Coordinates of C-alpha atoms in Angstrom, one line a residue:
Chain A
M117 CA -122.9 75.8 -51.3
Q118 CA -121.6 79.3 -51.1
A119 CA -118.6 80.8 -49.3
F120 CA -118.1 84.5 -48.7
D121 CA -115.0 86.3 -47.9
I122 CA -113.2 83.5 -46.3
E123 CA -110.1 84.4 -44.5
V124 CA -107.9 82.0 -42.7
T125 CA -104.7 82.8 -40.6
L126 CA -102.5 80.0 -39.6
G127 CA -99.9 81.0 -37.1
R128 CA -98.9 84.5 -38.3
T129 CA -99.4 83.7 -42.0
R130 CA -102.6 84.7 -43.7
V131 CA -103.3 81.6 -45.8
L132 CA -106.5 82.7 -47.4
H133 CA -107.2 86.3 -48.4
G134 CA -111.1 86.8 -48.7
V135 CA -112.0 83.9 -51.0
D136 CA -115.5 83.9 -52.5
F137 CA -116.7 80.7 -54.1
T138 CA -119.9 78.9 -55.2
A139 CA -120.5 75.3 -55.9
K140 CA -123.8 74.1 -57.3
P141 CA -125.6 70.9 -56.7
G142 CA -125.7 68.6 -59.8
Q143 CA -122.2 69.7 -60.6
V144 CA -118.7 68.5 -59.8
T145 CA -116.7 71.5 -58.6
A146 CA -112.8 71.0 -58.6
I147 CA -110.5 73.1 -56.6
V148 CA -107.1 73.0 -58.2
G149 CA -103.9 75.0 -57.8
P150 CA -100.2 74.6 -57.0
N151 CA -98.9 73.2 -53.7
G152 CA -99.5 75.6 -50.9
S153 CA -102.1 77.7 -52.9
G154 CA -104.7 77.1 -50.1
K155 CA -106.8 74.4 -51.7
T156 CA -107.0 72.2 -48.8
T157 CA -107.3 75.1 -46.4
L158 CA -110.2 76.3 -48.3
L159 CA -111.9 73.0 -48.0
R160 CA -111.1 72.7 -44.4
A161 CA -112.5 76.2 -43.7
T162 CA -115.8 75.5 -45.5
T163 CA -116.2 72.1 -43.5
G164 CA -115.5 74.0 -40.3
E165 CA -112.2 72.0 -39.4
I166 CA -110.2 75.2 -39.0
P167 CA -111.1 78.7 -37.7
F168 CA -111.9 81.3 -40.3
T169 CA -113.7 84.5 -40.8
G170 CA -116.5 84.8 -43.4
R171 CA -119.6 82.9 -44.0
V172 CA -120.3 79.5 -45.4
L173 CA -123.9 78.5 -46.6
L174 CA -124.9 75.0 -47.4
N175 CA -128.3 74.7 -49.0
G176 CA -128.9 78.3 -48.0
E177 CA -128.2 77.7 -44.3
D178 CA -125.3 79.2 -42.3
V179 CA -123.1 76.2 -41.5
A180 CA -121.8 77.9 -38.3
R181 CA -125.3 77.8 -36.8
Q182 CA -125.9 74.1 -37.4
K183 CA -125.1 71.1 -35.1
P184 CA -122.7 68.4 -36.2
W185 CA -125.6 65.9 -36.6
Q186 CA -127.5 68.3 -38.8
L187 CA -124.5 68.8 -41.0
A188 CA -123.7 65.1 -41.1
A189 CA -127.1 64.4 -42.5
I190 CA -126.6 66.6 -45.6
R191 CA -122.8 66.5 -46.0
G192 CA -120.0 63.9 -46.0
V193 CA -116.3 64.8 -46.0
Q194 CA -113.6 62.6 -47.1
P195 CA -110.2 63.6 -45.5
Q196 CA -106.9 63.2 -47.4
S197 CA -105.6 60.5 -45.3
T198 CA -106.8 58.9 -42.1
T199 CA -104.9 56.9 -39.6
I200 CA -107.1 54.7 -37.3
A201 CA -106.2 54.3 -33.7
F202 CA -107.4 50.8 -33.2
P203 CA -107.5 47.6 -35.1
F204 CA -110.9 48.1 -36.8
T205 CA -111.9 45.9 -39.8
V206 CA -112.9 47.5 -43.1
V207 CA -116.6 47.0 -42.6
E208 CA -116.5 48.4 -39.1
I209 CA -115.0 51.6 -40.4
V210 CA -117.6 51.9 -43.2
R211 CA -120.3 51.2 -40.7
L212 CA -119.3 54.3 -38.9
G213 CA -121.0 56.1 -41.8
L214 CA -124.3 54.7 -40.6
T215 CA -124.2 56.6 -37.3
A216 CA -125.1 59.8 -39.1
G217 CA -128.9 59.1 -38.8
L218 CA -130.5 59.2 -42.1
S219 CA -129.0 55.9 -43.3
A220 CA -128.9 54.3 -39.9
A221 CA -131.6 51.7 -40.6
N222 CA -130.1 50.6 -43.9
T223 CA -127.6 48.0 -42.6
D224 CA -126.7 46.6 -46.0
L225 CA -125.3 50.0 -47.1
P226 CA -121.7 49.4 -46.0
V227 CA -121.4 46.2 -48.2
R228 CA -123.0 48.0 -51.1
A229 CA -120.7 51.1 -50.7
L230 CA -117.5 48.8 -50.6
E231 CA -118.8 47.3 -53.8
K232 CA -119.1 50.7 -55.4
V233 CA -115.4 51.5 -54.5
D234 CA -114.3 48.0 -55.9
L235 CA -113.6 46.5 -52.5
T236 CA -115.9 43.7 -52.4
G237 CA -114.4 40.9 -50.2
F238 CA -112.4 43.3 -48.1
E239 CA -115.1 43.6 -45.3
N240 CA -113.2 41.7 -42.7
R241 CA -109.7 42.7 -43.5
M242 CA -107.9 44.9 -41.1
Y243 CA -107.9 48.6 -42.1
Q244 CA -104.4 49.0 -41.0
D245 CA -103.2 46.3 -43.2
L246 CA -104.5 47.9 -46.5
S247 CA -102.5 50.0 -48.9
G248 CA -102.8 53.7 -48.9
G249 CA -105.1 53.7 -52.0
E250 CA -107.3 50.9 -50.5
Q251 CA -107.6 52.8 -47.3
Q252 CA -108.6 56.0 -49.3
R253 CA -111.4 54.0 -50.9
V254 CA -112.6 52.6 -47.7
Q255 CA -113.0 56.2 -46.3
L256 CA -114.9 57.1 -49.5
A257 CA -117.2 54.0 -48.9
R258 CA -117.7 55.4 -45.3
V259 CA -118.7 58.8 -46.6
L260 CA -120.9 57.2 -49.4
T261 CA -122.7 55.2 -46.6
Q262 CA -123.3 58.4 -44.8
I263 CA -124.9 60.3 -47.7
W264 CA -126.1 57.4 -49.8
Q265 CA -128.9 59.4 -51.6
P266 CA -127.7 62.5 -53.5
M267 CA -131.1 64.1 -53.0
V268 CA -133.4 63.7 -50.0
D269 CA -136.9 65.4 -50.3
G270 CA -135.7 67.6 -53.1
T271 CA -132.7 68.9 -51.0
P272 CA -129.2 68.0 -52.4
R273 CA -126.5 66.4 -50.2
W274 CA -122.9 67.2 -50.6
L275 CA -119.8 65.1 -51.0
I276 CA -116.7 67.1 -50.1
L277 CA -113.5 65.3 -51.0
D278 CA -109.8 66.2 -50.3
E279 CA -107.7 64.7 -53.2
P280 CA -109.9 61.7 -53.7
V281 CA -107.7 60.1 -56.3
A282 CA -104.2 61.2 -54.9
S283 CA -102.9 57.7 -54.1
L284 CA -105.0 55.5 -56.5
D285 CA -104.0 53.7 -59.7
I286 CA -105.5 55.0 -63.0
G287 CA -108.1 52.4 -63.0
H288 CA -109.3 53.2 -59.6
Q289 CA -109.1 56.9 -60.4
F290 CA -111.9 56.2 -62.9
T291 CA -113.8 54.2 -60.5
V292 CA -113.8 57.1 -57.9
M293 CA -114.2 59.8 -60.5
D294 CA -117.1 58.0 -62.1
L295 CA -118.8 57.7 -58.7
T296 CA -118.6 61.4 -58.0
R297 CA -119.9 62.2 -61.5
D298 CA -122.8 59.8 -60.9
F299 CA -123.5 61.4 -57.5
A300 CA -123.7 64.9 -59.2
T301 CA -125.7 63.7 -62.1
R302 CA -128.4 62.4 -59.6
G303 CA -128.6 65.8 -58.1
G304 CA -126.1 65.9 -55.3
G305 CA -123.2 68.4 -55.1
V306 CA -119.6 67.4 -55.2
V307 CA -116.6 69.6 -54.3
A308 CA -113.2 68.1 -54.6
V309 CA -109.6 69.3 -54.2
M310 CA -107.8 67.9 -57.2
H311 CA -104.2 67.6 -58.4
D312 CA -104.7 65.9 -61.7
L313 CA -105.5 68.5 -64.3
N314 CA -106.5 65.9 -66.9
L315 CA -109.0 64.1 -64.6
T316 CA -110.2 67.6 -63.6
A317 CA -110.7 68.6 -67.2
M318 CA -112.5 65.3 -67.9
F319 CA -114.9 65.2 -64.9
A320 CA -115.4 68.7 -63.5
D321 CA -118.2 71.0 -64.5
R322 CA -116.6 73.9 -62.8
V323 CA -113.0 74.6 -61.9
V324 CA -111.7 77.0 -59.3
L325 CA -108.1 77.7 -59.6
M326 CA -106.3 79.0 -56.7
Q327 CA -103.0 80.8 -56.2
D328 CA -101.4 82.2 -53.2
G329 CA -104.5 82.1 -51.1
R330 CA -106.7 83.7 -53.7
I331 CA -108.7 82.6 -56.6
A332 CA -106.9 83.1 -59.8
A333 CA -109.7 81.9 -62.1
Q334 CA -113.0 80.1 -61.9
G335 CA -115.4 78.8 -64.6
T336 CA -115.8 75.8 -66.9
P337 CA -112.7 73.5 -67.6
S338 CA -112.3 75.1 -71.0
E339 CA -112.5 78.6 -69.6
V340 CA -110.0 78.0 -66.7
L341 CA -107.6 75.4 -68.2
T342 CA -105.9 77.6 -70.8
D343 CA -102.2 77.9 -71.6
A344 CA -102.0 81.5 -70.3
T345 CA -103.8 81.0 -67.1
L346 CA -102.0 77.7 -66.1
T347 CA -98.6 79.0 -67.1
Q348 CA -99.0 82.1 -65.0
T349 CA -100.6 80.1 -62.0
Y350 CA -98.0 77.2 -61.9
G351 CA -95.1 79.4 -62.9
C352 CA -94.0 77.0 -65.7
P353 CA -95.1 76.7 -69.3
I354 CA -98.1 74.4 -69.5
P355 CA -99.4 74.0 -73.0
V356 CA -103.0 72.8 -73.2
N357 CA -104.3 70.3 -76.0
T358 CA -100.7 69.8 -77.4
T359 CA -99.5 66.4 -78.3
P360 CA -95.9 65.7 -77.2
P361 CA -93.0 65.2 -79.8
V362 CA -93.4 62.2 -82.0
G363 CA -92.1 58.9 -80.4
M364 CA -92.6 60.0 -76.8
P365 CA -95.5 57.9 -75.2
F366 CA -98.2 59.6 -73.4
L367 CA -101.4 58.5 -71.7
L368 CA -104.5 60.7 -71.3
P369 CA -107.5 59.6 -69.4
Q370 CA -109.6 61.5 -71.9
A371 CA -108.7 58.9 -74.3
R372 CA -111.0 56.5 -72.6
M373 CA -114.0 57.4 -74.8
T374 CA -116.7 55.1 -73.4
R375 CA -118.4 55.3 -69.9
E376 CA -118.0 51.7 -69.5
P377 CA -116.9 50.8 -66.1
C378 CA -113.2 49.8 -65.8
Chain B
M293 CA -107.0 24.4 -58.2
S294 CA -105.4 26.3 -55.4
L295 CA -107.6 29.3 -56.5
A296 CA -110.7 27.2 -56.3
V297 CA -109.8 26.2 -52.8
D298 CA -109.3 29.8 -51.6
A299 CA -112.4 31.2 -53.3
P300 CA -115.1 30.3 -50.7
S301 CA -113.2 31.9 -47.8
V302 CA -113.1 35.3 -49.8
H303 CA -116.9 35.2 -50.1
A304 CA -117.7 33.7 -46.8
P305 CA -120.5 35.5 -44.9
P306 CA -118.9 38.4 -43.0
M307 CA -118.0 37.3 -39.5
D308 CA -119.7 39.7 -37.3
R309 CA -117.5 40.6 -34.3
R310 CA -120.6 42.2 -32.7
V311 CA -122.2 38.8 -32.2
Q312 CA -119.0 37.5 -30.7
A313 CA -118.7 40.5 -28.4
R314 CA -122.4 39.9 -27.1
R315 CA -121.5 36.3 -26.4
L316 CA -118.4 37.4 -24.6
T317 CA -120.5 39.8 -22.4
V318 CA -122.6 36.8 -21.2
A319 CA -119.5 34.6 -20.7
L320 CA -117.9 37.4 -18.7
S321 CA -121.0 37.9 -16.6
L322 CA -120.9 34.3 -15.7
L323 CA -117.2 34.3 -15.0
L324 CA -117.6 37.3 -12.7
A325 CA -120.3 35.6 -10.8
V326 CA -118.2 32.5 -10.2
T327 CA -115.2 34.4 -9.2
S328 CA -117.4 36.5 -6.7
V329 CA -118.4 33.2 -5.0
F330 CA -114.8 32.0 -4.8
S331 CA -113.8 35.4 -3.5
L332 CA -116.2 35.1 -0.7
A333 CA -115.1 31.4 0.1
W334 CA -111.4 32.4 0.0
G335 CA -109.6 33.8 2.9
A336 CA -107.2 33.5 5.8
S337 CA -109.8 32.6 8.5
G338 CA -111.2 29.1 8.7
T339 CA -114.7 30.4 7.8
S340 CA -116.3 28.3 5.1
L341 CA -118.8 29.9 2.9
W342 CA -120.2 26.5 2.0
A343 CA -120.7 25.5 5.6
A344 CA -122.3 28.9 6.3
M345 CA -124.6 28.6 3.2
A346 CA -125.5 25.1 4.4
D347 CA -126.3 26.6 7.8
L348 CA -128.5 29.3 6.3
A349 CA -130.3 26.9 4.1
A350 CA -131.1 24.7 7.1
G351 CA -132.3 27.8 9.0
R352 CA -129.5 27.7 11.6
E353 CA -128.0 30.7 13.1
L354 CA -124.5 31.6 11.9
S355 CA -121.7 31.9 14.5
R356 CA -120.9 35.6 15.3
L357 CA -117.4 35.0 14.0
D358 CA -118.7 33.6 10.6
R359 CA -121.1 36.5 10.4
I360 CA -118.3 39.1 10.9
V361 CA -116.0 37.4 8.6
L362 CA -118.5 36.9 5.7
F363 CA -120.6 40.0 5.9
D364 CA -118.3 42.7 7.4
I365 CA -114.9 41.6 5.9
R366 CA -115.3 39.5 2.8
L367 CA -118.6 40.9 1.4
P368 CA -117.5 44.5 1.5
R369 CA -114.1 43.6 0.0
L370 CA -116.0 41.7 -2.7
C371 CA -118.1 44.7 -3.5
L372 CA -115.2 47.2 -3.4
G373 CA -113.2 44.8 -5.7
I374 CA -115.9 44.7 -8.2
L375 CA -116.4 48.5 -8.1
V376 CA -112.7 49.3 -8.4
G377 CA -111.9 46.6 -11.0
A378 CA -114.8 47.7 -13.2
S379 CA -114.0 51.3 -12.9
L380 CA -110.2 51.0 -13.6
A381 CA -110.9 48.9 -16.7
A382 CA -113.6 51.1 -18.1
S383 CA -111.8 54.2 -17.4
G384 CA -108.8 52.7 -19.2
A385 CA -111.0 51.9 -22.2
V386 CA -112.6 55.3 -22.4
M387 CA -109.2 57.1 -21.9
Q388 CA -107.6 55.0 -24.6
G389 CA -110.6 55.9 -26.9
L390 CA -110.3 59.7 -26.1
F391 CA -106.6 59.7 -26.6
R392 CA -106.8 57.4 -29.6
N393 CA -104.1 55.3 -28.1
P394 CA -104.0 52.0 -26.5
L395 CA -101.4 53.0 -23.9
A396 CA -103.3 55.7 -22.3
D397 CA -104.1 54.5 -18.8
P398 CA -105.1 56.6 -15.8
G399 CA -102.4 54.8 -13.7
L400 CA -99.6 55.3 -16.1
I401 CA -100.2 58.9 -17.2
G402 CA -100.5 60.6 -13.9
V403 CA -104.3 60.7 -13.5
S404 CA -104.2 58.2 -10.6
A405 CA -101.3 60.0 -9.0
G406 CA -103.3 63.3 -9.3
A407 CA -106.2 61.8 -7.7
G408 CA -104.0 60.1 -5.1
L409 CA -102.4 63.5 -4.2
A410 CA -105.8 65.2 -3.7
A411 CA -106.9 62.2 -1.6
I412 CA -103.9 62.4 0.6
T413 CA -104.4 66.2 0.8
A414 CA -107.9 65.5 2.0
I415 CA -106.7 63.0 4.6
V416 CA -103.9 65.1 6.1
L417 CA -105.2 68.6 5.7
G418 CA -108.9 67.7 5.8
A419 CA -109.1 68.6 9.6
M420 CA -108.2 72.1 8.8
L421 CA -111.4 72.6 6.7
P422 CA -114.3 74.5 8.3
P423 CA -116.5 72.1 10.2
A424 CA -119.5 73.2 7.9
I425 CA -117.7 71.7 4.8
R426 CA -116.6 68.6 6.7
E427 CA -120.2 68.1 7.8
L428 CA -121.5 68.5 4.3
T429 CA -119.0 66.1 2.6
G430 CA -118.8 63.6 5.6
N431 CA -117.5 60.3 4.2
Y432 CA -117.3 61.7 0.7
L433 CA -114.5 64.3 1.4
V434 CA -111.7 61.9 0.2
P435 CA -113.5 60.5 -2.9
I436 CA -114.6 64.0 -3.9
S437 CA -111.1 65.4 -3.6
A438 CA -109.8 62.5 -5.6
F439 CA -112.3 63.1 -8.2
F440 CA -111.1 66.8 -8.6
G441 CA -107.5 65.6 -8.5
G442 CA -108.1 63.2 -11.3
W443 CA -110.2 65.6 -13.3
G444 CA -107.5 68.3 -13.1
S445 CA -104.7 66.0 -14.2
T446 CA -106.7 64.7 -17.0
L447 CA -107.4 68.1 -18.3
V448 CA -103.8 69.2 -18.0
L449 CA -102.7 66.1 -19.8
Y450 CA -105.1 66.5 -22.7
R451 CA -104.2 70.2 -23.1
V452 CA -100.5 69.3 -23.1
A453 CA -100.6 66.3 -25.4
T454 CA -103.2 67.4 -28.0
R455 CA -102.5 69.8 -30.8
H456 CA -104.8 70.3 -33.7
G457 CA -107.0 67.3 -32.7
Q458 CA -104.0 65.0 -32.8
T459 CA -102.7 63.5 -29.5
S460 CA -99.0 62.7 -29.4
V461 CA -98.2 59.5 -27.7
A462 CA -94.7 60.6 -26.8
T463 CA -95.9 63.9 -25.3
M464 CA -98.7 62.2 -23.4
L465 CA -96.5 59.6 -21.8
L466 CA -93.7 62.1 -20.9
A467 CA -96.3 64.7 -19.6
G468 CA -97.8 61.9 -17.5
I469 CA -94.5 61.0 -16.0
A470 CA -93.9 64.6 -15.1
L471 CA -97.4 65.0 -13.7
G472 CA -96.9 61.7 -11.7
A473 CA -93.5 62.8 -10.4
L474 CA -94.9 66.2 -9.2
A475 CA -97.9 64.6 -7.6
G476 CA -95.6 62.1 -5.9
A477 CA -93.3 64.9 -4.6
L478 CA -96.2 66.8 -3.2
S479 CA -97.7 63.6 -1.7
G480 CA -94.2 63.1 -0.1
I481 CA -94.4 66.5 1.5
L482 CA -97.9 65.7 2.9
V483 CA -96.8 62.3 4.2
Y484 CA -93.9 64.1 6.0
M485 CA -96.4 66.3 7.6
A486 CA -98.9 63.6 8.6
D487 CA -99.2 62.3 12.1
D488 CA -99.1 58.7 13.1
S489 CA -102.6 57.7 12.5
Q490 CA -102.8 59.5 9.2
L491 CA -99.7 57.8 8.2
R492 CA -101.3 54.4 8.7
D493 CA -104.1 55.5 6.4
L494 CA -101.6 56.6 3.9
T495 CA -99.3 53.6 3.9
F496 CA -101.6 51.6 1.6
W497 CA -101.9 54.4 -1.1
G498 CA -98.4 53.6 -2.5
M499 CA -99.2 50.2 -3.6
G500 CA -103.0 49.9 -3.6
S501 CA -105.0 47.5 -1.5
L502 CA -108.5 46.3 -0.9
A503 CA -107.6 45.2 2.6
G504 CA -109.2 48.2 4.3
A505 CA -112.5 47.5 2.7
T506 CA -115.6 48.6 4.9
W507 CA -119.1 49.2 4.2
A508 CA -118.5 53.0 4.6
K509 CA -116.0 52.8 1.8
V510 CA -118.3 50.8 -0.5
M511 CA -121.1 53.4 0.3
A512 CA -118.9 56.2 -0.6
A513 CA -117.6 54.9 -3.9
T514 CA -120.7 53.2 -5.1
P515 CA -122.7 56.2 -6.3
I516 CA -119.8 57.9 -8.0
I517 CA -118.5 54.7 -9.7
L518 CA -122.1 53.6 -10.8
A519 CA -122.8 57.1 -12.2
A520 CA -119.6 57.1 -14.2
L521 CA -120.3 53.6 -15.5
A522 CA -123.8 54.5 -16.4
V523 CA -122.5 57.2 -18.6
T524 CA -120.1 55.0 -20.7
P525 CA -122.8 53.5 -23.0
F526 CA -123.5 56.9 -24.3
L527 CA -119.8 57.5 -25.0
A528 CA -119.5 54.5 -27.2
R529 CA -120.6 55.9 -30.5
G530 CA -118.6 59.1 -30.1
L531 CA -115.3 57.1 -29.1
N532 CA -115.8 54.9 -32.2
G533 CA -116.1 58.1 -34.3
L534 CA -113.0 59.7 -32.5
A535 CA -110.9 56.7 -33.8
L536 CA -111.2 58.5 -37.2
G537 CA -109.7 61.7 -35.7
E538 CA -111.5 64.7 -34.2
A539 CA -112.5 66.4 -37.5
A540 CA -113.8 63.2 -39.2
A541 CA -115.7 62.4 -36.0
G542 CA -117.4 65.8 -36.2
H543 CA -118.2 65.1 -39.9
I544 CA -120.2 62.0 -39.1
G545 CA -122.3 64.1 -36.7
I546 CA -120.6 63.6 -33.3
S547 CA -120.5 66.5 -30.8
V548 CA -116.8 66.1 -30.3
Q549 CA -116.4 68.6 -27.6
L550 CA -119.3 67.1 -25.6
I551 CA -117.8 63.6 -26.0
K552 CA -114.5 64.8 -24.8
N553 CA -115.8 66.6 -21.7
T554 CA -118.1 63.8 -20.7
S555 CA -115.3 61.2 -21.1
I556 CA -112.9 63.3 -19.0
L557 CA -115.5 63.7 -16.3
A558 CA -116.3 60.0 -16.3
V559 CA -112.7 59.0 -16.1
A560 CA -112.0 61.4 -13.4
A561 CA -115.1 60.3 -11.3
A562 CA -114.4 56.6 -11.8
T563 CA -110.6 56.8 -11.3
G564 CA -111.1 59.2 -8.5
A565 CA -113.4 57.1 -6.5
A566 CA -111.4 54.0 -7.2
V567 CA -108.1 55.6 -6.1
A568 CA -109.8 57.1 -3.0
V569 CA -110.9 53.7 -1.7
S570 CA -108.1 51.4 -2.8
G571 CA -105.0 53.5 -3.7
G572 CA -103.1 53.2 -6.8
I573 CA -103.8 49.8 -8.6
G574 CA -102.1 49.8 -11.9
F575 CA -102.3 48.0 -15.3
I576 CA -105.9 46.8 -15.0
G577 CA -106.9 49.8 -17.2
I578 CA -104.4 48.9 -19.9
V579 CA -104.4 45.1 -20.0
V580 CA -108.1 44.5 -19.8
P581 CA -109.1 46.7 -22.8
H582 CA -106.1 45.4 -24.8
L583 CA -107.2 41.7 -24.4
L584 CA -110.7 42.5 -25.3
R585 CA -109.7 44.4 -28.4
L586 CA -107.6 41.3 -29.5
A587 CA -110.6 39.1 -28.8
T588 CA -113.6 40.9 -30.3
G589 CA -112.3 44.2 -31.8
P590 CA -112.2 47.9 -30.6
D591 CA -116.0 48.6 -31.0
H592 CA -116.7 50.7 -27.8
H593 CA -120.3 49.5 -27.7
S594 CA -119.1 46.1 -26.5
L595 CA -115.7 47.1 -25.3
L596 CA -116.8 49.3 -22.4
P597 CA -119.3 46.9 -20.7
N598 CA -117.0 43.9 -21.3
A599 CA -114.0 45.9 -19.9
A600 CA -116.0 46.7 -16.7
L601 CA -116.9 43.0 -16.3
L602 CA -113.4 41.6 -17.0
G603 CA -111.8 44.3 -14.9
A604 CA -113.9 43.4 -11.9
T605 CA -113.1 39.6 -12.5
L606 CA -109.4 40.1 -12.8
L607 CA -109.1 42.4 -9.9
L608 CA -111.1 39.8 -7.6
A609 CA -108.6 37.1 -9.0
A610 CA -105.6 39.4 -8.2
D611 CA -107.0 40.0 -4.7
M612 CA -107.3 36.2 -4.0
I613 CA -103.7 35.9 -5.0
A614 CA -102.7 38.8 -2.8
R615 CA -104.6 37.3 0.1
V616 CA -103.1 33.8 0.0
I617 CA -99.6 34.0 -1.6
I618 CA -97.9 34.9 1.7
A619 CA -100.7 34.0 4.0
P620 CA -101.4 34.6 6.8
A621 CA -99.9 38.1 5.9
E622 CA -101.2 39.8 2.8
L623 CA -99.6 41.4 -0.2
P624 CA -100.9 44.8 -1.4
I625 CA -102.9 44.1 -4.6
G626 CA -101.1 46.7 -6.5
I627 CA -98.1 44.6 -6.3
V628 CA -99.9 41.6 -7.9
T629 CA -101.5 43.6 -10.8
A630 CA -98.1 45.2 -11.5
V631 CA -96.2 41.9 -11.6
L632 CA -98.8 40.5 -13.8
G633 CA -99.5 43.7 -15.8
A634 CA -96.2 45.3 -16.5
P635 CA -95.0 42.4 -18.7
V636 CA -98.2 42.6 -20.7
F637 CA -97.7 46.4 -21.2
L638 CA -94.1 45.7 -22.5
W639 CA -95.5 43.2 -24.8
I640 CA -98.0 45.6 -26.2
L641 CA -95.3 48.2 -26.5
L642 CA -93.0 45.8 -28.5
K643 CA -95.7 44.5 -30.7
R644 CA -97.1 47.9 -31.6
R645 CA -94.0 50.0 -31.6
G646 CA -94.3 50.8 -35.3
A647 CA -98.0 51.5 -35.2
L648 CA -97.7 53.8 -32.4
G649 CA -95.0 56.0 -34.0
L650 CA -92.7 55.7 -31.1

């Protein structure tokens, strides 16, 4: 996925100033940055949700020239939060992912997708009665149903996620990040807006750091997540790889050494 | 122990509301058939459907009076009731899906008022049109104007109430009130201008009635309403997707703009035609889809056909009440549906206040 010279103006404010960025299949690309730096705006421009100037290519094809159903076959997008207008059950929401065509015949996918996001047994619960974190995982299950196979006929498919772990507990953060990691390992492309720099360092192959509507740095986590860059971008001293003073408890997701499921 | 008791229900095979909805479709079809027979049998005159059927079965001629009552009064009224009930309920369901809101109803948010204004305009000022146009439109002048009236008000409403793909409930209801008031005022001016015979035509608009049913009206409304109803199955998938929001609907492959335009046209056609032949009959469009969502869920694949069936049945039932409650006089059916429907509307409002963000 490539984006060239993306500019977005919301109201009278220019929110993105000519952003170029590339995400490769087989990798997890994380977009990070302070609040208001344009992460979500960049994601929403590349998925065509808001008007922008510039060009976005997905698997080499201009996104603007493709029909919604063509895009839906190669790209799934998980929004930050979704309110549903009517009393749908969980499985009915996930089943909406089947309407995208390629997975349509595979009617057991919704149940398998719910299993993947650790929501087995939630099929007939009302979506509106779930907690925020559970709703977010239902939406992920829906997107997974839509693009179940990371590769189809040698062409990668894309998982686009807006803060996928924002309202999840640490156990389910791992569930979801492991899922995205697995999707990329099997050949698909993952682009995720992230807030948690630790999870980013742990799971991303490539990090795009944004500041004031521009890209401040991009590269591997060890290239981008440095004292100097982070301190400058976030406007606050952020020492990397430093243990806190003795006696203060701290929890790092990186300390989970195994790839055992939680 | 208590855990062991709970366990089976957690892993019970998924209850599929789609199966229930299909069963409901069959049940509602039967119910509509039964209600239709009763509607034919029921009326102020002494004509008996059963006696007439026995006569027909025995090969005897029907009396002239019986023939008129059955074939020229009750049968067109039955057809009109089915058409209007089905189109009001299905339009309500489509509009609620489009606005992502269970309170959107053509009658409540000014679409019927817009259609009514256009219909009244056609009745009062239609004579001023060039003869060529009147010749061309014939019986269809009133329904066609009503369609454009309904279409225009739906477009305005959607524009006003929707920002960035989100429709605001409060804006929608308030804009609907404003549109309704405006249409009402303009209609008032036209009524003031109308002559006596036009006035008689107009009287039933305010409250809605099937009393004026004629074969001409049935013929005028049938093609428009059937066309609109025939489109609704193709909207089901899109309206389900729209429940996720416009952006997410696009991401699962739905042509959102196409669905929106088609929905608005279908609602305008069905509501316009219904209003043109029966005036403003309220609450069918809001009560029927709501009851069905409670019963079998909001999946539009079953909701839309079931709404049409239940809407037709309920309107026939309301019409029977309207015919007999103050017999030999007749109550406008709009009064019956309002008396029965308004409390249900209030009940929905109270129950869902939180969820609707009001």
